[in-house]
PDB file of C-alpha atoms in Angstrom:
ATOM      1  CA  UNK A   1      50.102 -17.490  15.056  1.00 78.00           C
ATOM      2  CA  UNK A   2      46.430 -16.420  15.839  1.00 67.00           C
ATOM      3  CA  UNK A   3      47.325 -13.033  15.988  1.00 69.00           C
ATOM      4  CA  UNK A   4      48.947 -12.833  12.651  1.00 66.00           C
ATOM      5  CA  UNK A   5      46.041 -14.804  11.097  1.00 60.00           C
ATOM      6  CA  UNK A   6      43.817 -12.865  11.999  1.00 55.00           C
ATOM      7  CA  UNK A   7      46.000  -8.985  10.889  1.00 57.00           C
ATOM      8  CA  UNK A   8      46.532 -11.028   7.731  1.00 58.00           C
ATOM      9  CA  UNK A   9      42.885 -11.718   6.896  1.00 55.00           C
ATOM     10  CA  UNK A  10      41.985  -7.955   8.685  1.00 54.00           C
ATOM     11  CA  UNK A  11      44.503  -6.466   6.062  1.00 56.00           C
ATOM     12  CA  UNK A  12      43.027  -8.869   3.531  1.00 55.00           C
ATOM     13  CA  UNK A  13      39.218  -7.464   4.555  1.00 50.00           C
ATOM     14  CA  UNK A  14      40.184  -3.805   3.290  1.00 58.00           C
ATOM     15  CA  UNK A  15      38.324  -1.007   4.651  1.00 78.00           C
ATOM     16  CA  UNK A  16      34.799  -0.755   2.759  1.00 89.00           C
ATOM     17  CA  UNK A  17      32.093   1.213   4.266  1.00 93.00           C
ATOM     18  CA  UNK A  18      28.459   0.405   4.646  1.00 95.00           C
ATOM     19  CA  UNK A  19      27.979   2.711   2.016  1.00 95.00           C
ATOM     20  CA  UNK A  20      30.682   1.256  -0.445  1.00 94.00           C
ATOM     21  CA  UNK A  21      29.135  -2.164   0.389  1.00 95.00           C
ATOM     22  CA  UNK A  22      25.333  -1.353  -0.072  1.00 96.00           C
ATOM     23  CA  UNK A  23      26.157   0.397  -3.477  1.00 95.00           C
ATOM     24  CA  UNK A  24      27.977  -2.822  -4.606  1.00 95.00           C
ATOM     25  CA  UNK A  25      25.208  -5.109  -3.192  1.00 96.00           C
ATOM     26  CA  UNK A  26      22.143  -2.718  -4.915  1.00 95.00           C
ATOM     27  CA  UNK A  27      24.182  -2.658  -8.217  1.00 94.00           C
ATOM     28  CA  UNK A  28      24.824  -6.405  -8.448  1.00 94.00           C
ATOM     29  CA  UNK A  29      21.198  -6.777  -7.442  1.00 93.00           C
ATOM     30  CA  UNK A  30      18.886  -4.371  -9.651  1.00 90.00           C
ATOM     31  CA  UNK A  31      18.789  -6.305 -12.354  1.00 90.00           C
ATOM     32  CA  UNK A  32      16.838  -9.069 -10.655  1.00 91.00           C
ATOM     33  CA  UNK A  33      14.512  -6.571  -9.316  1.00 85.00           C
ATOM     34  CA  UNK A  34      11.167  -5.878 -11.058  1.00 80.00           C
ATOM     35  CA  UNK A  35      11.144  -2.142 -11.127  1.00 85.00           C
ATOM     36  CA  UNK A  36      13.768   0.402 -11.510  1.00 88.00           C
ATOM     37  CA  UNK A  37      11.219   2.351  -8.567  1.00 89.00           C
ATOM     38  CA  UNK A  38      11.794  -0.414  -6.280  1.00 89.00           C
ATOM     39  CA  UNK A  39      15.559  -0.493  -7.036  1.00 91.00           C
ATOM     40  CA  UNK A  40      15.138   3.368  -6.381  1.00 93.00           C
ATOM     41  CA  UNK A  41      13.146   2.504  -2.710  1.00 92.00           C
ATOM     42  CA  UNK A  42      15.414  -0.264  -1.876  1.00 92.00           C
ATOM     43  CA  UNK A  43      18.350   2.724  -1.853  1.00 94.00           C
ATOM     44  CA  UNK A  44      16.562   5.238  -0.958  1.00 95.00           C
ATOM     45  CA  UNK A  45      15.596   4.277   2.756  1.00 95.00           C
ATOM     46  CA  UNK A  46      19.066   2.674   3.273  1.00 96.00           C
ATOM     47  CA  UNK A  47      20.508   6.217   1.999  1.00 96.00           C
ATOM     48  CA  UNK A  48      17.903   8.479   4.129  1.00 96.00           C
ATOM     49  CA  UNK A  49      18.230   6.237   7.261  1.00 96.00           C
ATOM     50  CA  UNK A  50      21.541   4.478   7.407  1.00 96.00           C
ATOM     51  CA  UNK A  51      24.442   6.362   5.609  1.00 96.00           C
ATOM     52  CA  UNK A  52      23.762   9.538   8.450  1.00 95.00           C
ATOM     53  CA  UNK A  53      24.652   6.788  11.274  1.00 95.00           C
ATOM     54  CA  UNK A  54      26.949   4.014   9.572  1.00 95.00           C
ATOM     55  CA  UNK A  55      27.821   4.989   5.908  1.00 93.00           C
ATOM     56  CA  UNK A  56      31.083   5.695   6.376  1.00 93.00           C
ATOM     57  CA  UNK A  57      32.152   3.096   9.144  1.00 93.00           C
ATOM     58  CA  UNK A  58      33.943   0.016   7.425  1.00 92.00           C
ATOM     59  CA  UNK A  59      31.700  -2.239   7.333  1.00 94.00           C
ATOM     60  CA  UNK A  60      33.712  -4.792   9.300  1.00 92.00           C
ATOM     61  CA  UNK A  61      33.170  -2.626  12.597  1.00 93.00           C
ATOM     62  CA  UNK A  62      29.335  -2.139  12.516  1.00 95.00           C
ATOM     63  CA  UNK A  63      27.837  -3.777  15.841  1.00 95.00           C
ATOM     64  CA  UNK A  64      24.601  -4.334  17.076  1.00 95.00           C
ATOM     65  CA  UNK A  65      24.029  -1.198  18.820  1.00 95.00           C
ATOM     66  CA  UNK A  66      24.906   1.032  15.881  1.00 96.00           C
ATOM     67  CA  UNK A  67      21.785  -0.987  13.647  1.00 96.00           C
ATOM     68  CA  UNK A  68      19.596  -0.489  16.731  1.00 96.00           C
ATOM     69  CA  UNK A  69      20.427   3.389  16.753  1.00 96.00           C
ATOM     70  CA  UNK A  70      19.152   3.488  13.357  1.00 96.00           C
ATOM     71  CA  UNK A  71      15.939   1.367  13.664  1.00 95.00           C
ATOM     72  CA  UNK A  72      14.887   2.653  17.260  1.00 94.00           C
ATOM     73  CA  UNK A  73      13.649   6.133  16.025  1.00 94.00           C
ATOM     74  CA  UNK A  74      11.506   4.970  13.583  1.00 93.00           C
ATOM     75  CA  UNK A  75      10.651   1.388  14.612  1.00 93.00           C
ATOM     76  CA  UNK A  76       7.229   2.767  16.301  1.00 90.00           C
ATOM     77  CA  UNK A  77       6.229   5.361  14.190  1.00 90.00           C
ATOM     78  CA  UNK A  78       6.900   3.489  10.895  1.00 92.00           C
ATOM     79  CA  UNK A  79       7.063   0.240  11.309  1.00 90.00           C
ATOM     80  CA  UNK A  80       7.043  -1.396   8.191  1.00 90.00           C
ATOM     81  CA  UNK A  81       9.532   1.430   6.706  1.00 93.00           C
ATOM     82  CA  UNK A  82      11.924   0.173   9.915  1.00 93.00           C
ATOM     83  CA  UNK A  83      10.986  -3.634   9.370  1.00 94.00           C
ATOM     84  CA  UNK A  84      11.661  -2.760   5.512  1.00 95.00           C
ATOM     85  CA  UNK A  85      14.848  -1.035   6.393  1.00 96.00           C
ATOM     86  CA  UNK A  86      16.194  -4.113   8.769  1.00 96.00           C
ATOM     87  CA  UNK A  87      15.514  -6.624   6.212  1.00 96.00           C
ATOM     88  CA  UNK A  88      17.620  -4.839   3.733  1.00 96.00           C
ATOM     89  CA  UNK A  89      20.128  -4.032   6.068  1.00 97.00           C
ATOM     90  CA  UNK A  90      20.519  -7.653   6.869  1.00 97.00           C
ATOM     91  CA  UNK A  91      20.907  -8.403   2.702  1.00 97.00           C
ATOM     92  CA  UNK A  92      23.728  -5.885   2.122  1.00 97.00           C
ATOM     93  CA  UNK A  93      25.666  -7.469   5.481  1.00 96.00           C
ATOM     94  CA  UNK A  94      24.767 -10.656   4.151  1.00 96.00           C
ATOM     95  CA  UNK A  95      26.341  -9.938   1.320  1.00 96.00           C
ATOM     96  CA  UNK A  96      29.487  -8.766   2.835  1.00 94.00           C
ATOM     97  CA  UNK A  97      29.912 -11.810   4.733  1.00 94.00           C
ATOM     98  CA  UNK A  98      29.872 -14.006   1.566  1.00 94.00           C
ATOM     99  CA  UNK A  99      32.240 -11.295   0.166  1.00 92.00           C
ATOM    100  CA  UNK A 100      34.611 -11.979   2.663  1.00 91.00           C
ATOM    101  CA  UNK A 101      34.341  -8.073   3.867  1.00 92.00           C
ATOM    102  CA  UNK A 102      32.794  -8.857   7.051  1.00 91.00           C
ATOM    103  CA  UNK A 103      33.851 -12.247   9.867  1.00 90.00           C
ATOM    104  CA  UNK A 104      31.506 -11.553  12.401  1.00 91.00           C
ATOM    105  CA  UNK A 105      27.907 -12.338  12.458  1.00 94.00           C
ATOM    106  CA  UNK A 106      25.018 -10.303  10.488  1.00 96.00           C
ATOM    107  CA  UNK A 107      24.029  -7.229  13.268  1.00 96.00           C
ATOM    108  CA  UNK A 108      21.175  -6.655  10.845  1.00 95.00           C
ATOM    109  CA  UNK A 109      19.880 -10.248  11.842  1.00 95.00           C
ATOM    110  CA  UNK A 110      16.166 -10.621  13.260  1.00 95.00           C
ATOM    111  CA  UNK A 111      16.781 -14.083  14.981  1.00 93.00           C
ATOM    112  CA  UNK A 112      18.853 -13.993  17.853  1.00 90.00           C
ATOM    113  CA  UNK A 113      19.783 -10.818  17.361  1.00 90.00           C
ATOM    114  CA  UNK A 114      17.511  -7.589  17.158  1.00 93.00           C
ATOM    115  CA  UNK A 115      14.720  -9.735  18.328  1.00 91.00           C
ATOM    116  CA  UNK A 116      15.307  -9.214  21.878  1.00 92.00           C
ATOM    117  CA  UNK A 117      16.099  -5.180  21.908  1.00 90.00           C
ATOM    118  CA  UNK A 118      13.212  -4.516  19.821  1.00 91.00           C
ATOM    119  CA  UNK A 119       9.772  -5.597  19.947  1.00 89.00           C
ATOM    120  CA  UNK A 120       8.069  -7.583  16.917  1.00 88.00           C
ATOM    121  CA  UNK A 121       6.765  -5.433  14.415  1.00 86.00           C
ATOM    122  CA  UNK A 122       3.666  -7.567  14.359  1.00 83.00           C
ATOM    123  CA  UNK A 123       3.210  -6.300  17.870  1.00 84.00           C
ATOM    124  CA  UNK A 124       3.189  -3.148  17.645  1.00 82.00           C
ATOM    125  CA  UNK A 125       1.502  -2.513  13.536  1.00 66.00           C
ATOM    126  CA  UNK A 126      -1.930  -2.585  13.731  1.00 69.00           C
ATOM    127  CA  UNK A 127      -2.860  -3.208  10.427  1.00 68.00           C
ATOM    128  CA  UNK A 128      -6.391  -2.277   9.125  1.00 75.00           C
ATOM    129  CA  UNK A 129      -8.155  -3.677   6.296  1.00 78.00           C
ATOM    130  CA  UNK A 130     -10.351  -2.329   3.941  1.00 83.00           C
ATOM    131  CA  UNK A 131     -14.015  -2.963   4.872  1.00 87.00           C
ATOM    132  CA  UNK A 132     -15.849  -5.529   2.766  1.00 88.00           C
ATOM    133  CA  UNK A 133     -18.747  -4.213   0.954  1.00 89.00           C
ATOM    134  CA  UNK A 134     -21.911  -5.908   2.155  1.00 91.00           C
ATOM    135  CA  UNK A 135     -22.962  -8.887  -0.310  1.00 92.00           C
ATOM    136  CA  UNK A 136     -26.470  -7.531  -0.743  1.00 94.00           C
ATOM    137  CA  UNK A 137     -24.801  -4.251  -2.208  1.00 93.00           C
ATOM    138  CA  UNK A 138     -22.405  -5.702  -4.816  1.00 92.00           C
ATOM    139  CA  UNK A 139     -25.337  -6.349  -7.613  1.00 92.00           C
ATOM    140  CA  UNK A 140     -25.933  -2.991  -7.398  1.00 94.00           C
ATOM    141  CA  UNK A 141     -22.515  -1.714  -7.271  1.00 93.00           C
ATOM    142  CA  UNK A 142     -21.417  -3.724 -10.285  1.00 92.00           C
ATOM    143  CA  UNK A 143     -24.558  -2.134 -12.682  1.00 93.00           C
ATOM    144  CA  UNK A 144     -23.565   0.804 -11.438  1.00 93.00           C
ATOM    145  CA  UNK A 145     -19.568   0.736 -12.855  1.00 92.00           C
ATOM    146  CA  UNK A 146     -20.988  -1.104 -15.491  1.00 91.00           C
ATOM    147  CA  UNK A 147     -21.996   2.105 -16.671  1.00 92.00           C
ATOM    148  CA  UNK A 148     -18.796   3.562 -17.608  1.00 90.00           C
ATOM    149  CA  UNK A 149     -16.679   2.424 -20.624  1.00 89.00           C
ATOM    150  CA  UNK A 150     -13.669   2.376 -18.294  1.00 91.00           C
ATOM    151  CA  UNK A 151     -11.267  -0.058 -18.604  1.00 90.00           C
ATOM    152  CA  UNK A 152     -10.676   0.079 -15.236  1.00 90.00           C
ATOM    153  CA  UNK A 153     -14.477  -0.246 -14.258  1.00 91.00           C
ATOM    154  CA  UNK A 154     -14.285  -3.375 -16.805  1.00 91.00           C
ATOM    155  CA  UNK A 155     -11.449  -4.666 -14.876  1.00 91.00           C
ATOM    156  CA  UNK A 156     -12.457  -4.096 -11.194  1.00 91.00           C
ATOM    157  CA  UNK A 157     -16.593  -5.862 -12.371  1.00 91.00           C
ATOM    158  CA  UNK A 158     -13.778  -8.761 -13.777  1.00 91.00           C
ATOM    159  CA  UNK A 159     -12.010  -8.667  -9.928  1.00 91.00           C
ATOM    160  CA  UNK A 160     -15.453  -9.558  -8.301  1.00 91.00           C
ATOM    161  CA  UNK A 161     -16.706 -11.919 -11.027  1.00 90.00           C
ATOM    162  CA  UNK A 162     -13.593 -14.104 -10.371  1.00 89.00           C
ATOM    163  CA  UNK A 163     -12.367 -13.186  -7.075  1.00 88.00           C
ATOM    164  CA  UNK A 164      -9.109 -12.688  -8.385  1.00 87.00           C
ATOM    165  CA  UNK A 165      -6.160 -10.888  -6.814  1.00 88.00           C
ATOM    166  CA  UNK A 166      -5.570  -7.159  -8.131  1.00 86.00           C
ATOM    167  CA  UNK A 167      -2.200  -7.453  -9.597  1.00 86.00           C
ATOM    168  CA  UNK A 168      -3.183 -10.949 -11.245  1.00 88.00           C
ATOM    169  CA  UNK A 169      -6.186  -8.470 -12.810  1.00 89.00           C
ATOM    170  CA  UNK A 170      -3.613  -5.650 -14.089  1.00 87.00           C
ATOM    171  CA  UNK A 171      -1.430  -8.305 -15.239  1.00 87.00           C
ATOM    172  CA  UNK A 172      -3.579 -10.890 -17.272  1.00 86.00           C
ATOM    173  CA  UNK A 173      -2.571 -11.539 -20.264  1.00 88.00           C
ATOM    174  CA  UNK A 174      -5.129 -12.719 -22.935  1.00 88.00           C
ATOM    175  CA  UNK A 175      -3.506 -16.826 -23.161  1.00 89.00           C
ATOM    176  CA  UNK A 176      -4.723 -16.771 -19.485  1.00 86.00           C
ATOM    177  CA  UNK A 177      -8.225 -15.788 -20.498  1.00 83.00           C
ATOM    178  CA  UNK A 178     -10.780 -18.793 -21.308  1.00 80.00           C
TER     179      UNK A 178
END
């Protein structure tokens, strides 16, 4: 009875590829994303770095080993591309899961899965930070842009005055202005 459970539910499961599935999953999902560029990122690295190893492989049969085969090359040299890249992985088999496309577990997964056959990307990205200009050089600096009828000078003196966060700046509407 086991047996023909499971060739029922396998016949049932139909043979979608990784590619099939991500296509589905970025389709049902762009029109929650901000930008149409970010929809265009989100398939772009998926297309550039997964379809060559697993896009046409149902989806059902990807393991472990075939996700780390795609990461491995790249995990190093670009790490948040590769961490990007996992994360998105691990949405689309998400999704097939829910779908009913996929039974096993998610081989996309960081937790208990690709955790311990590749190291943390927190590990191994250094990340640098802009240097902070010294406070004895900011009056100066802001009289300086002050200069220019910019808008962008305006906004950046408008940054410092109210230590706000860049994207809060480009985004402020004038309700949010006092």
């Amino acid at each position: 009875r086991k047996e023909a459970k499971a060739a029922l539910i396998k016949s049932q499961l139909g043979g979608l590829t990784f590619a099939e599935a991500a296509e589905k999953y970025i389709n049902l999902n762009k029109s929650k994303w901000k930008t149409l560029k970010y929809t265009e990122t989100w398939a772009s690295s998926i297309k550039t770095y997964a379809y060559p190893v697993i896009g046409q492989i149902t989806i059902r049969d990807i393991e472990l080993q075939q996700i780390v085969s795609i990461l491995e090359p790249i995990w190093t040299a670009k790490t948040e591309t590769a961490s990007r890249l996992r994360g998105r992985l691990e949405n689309v088999f998400d999704w097939a899961i829910v779908s009913k496309y996929r039974t096993s577990e998610n081989p996309a997964r960081w937790k208990g899965y690709l955790d311990k056959v590749l190291p943390s990307p927190h590990k191994i990205a250094t990340v640098s930070h802009h240097k902070s200009m010294p406070i004895e050089q900011v009056g100066s600096f802001i009289q300086q842009i002050s200069k220019t009828s910019a808008i962008a000078s305006k906004a950046l003196i408008f940054l410092i005055l109210t230590a706000t966060r860049s994207n809060e700046v480009r985004g402020a509407t004038w309700d949010e202005i006092d």
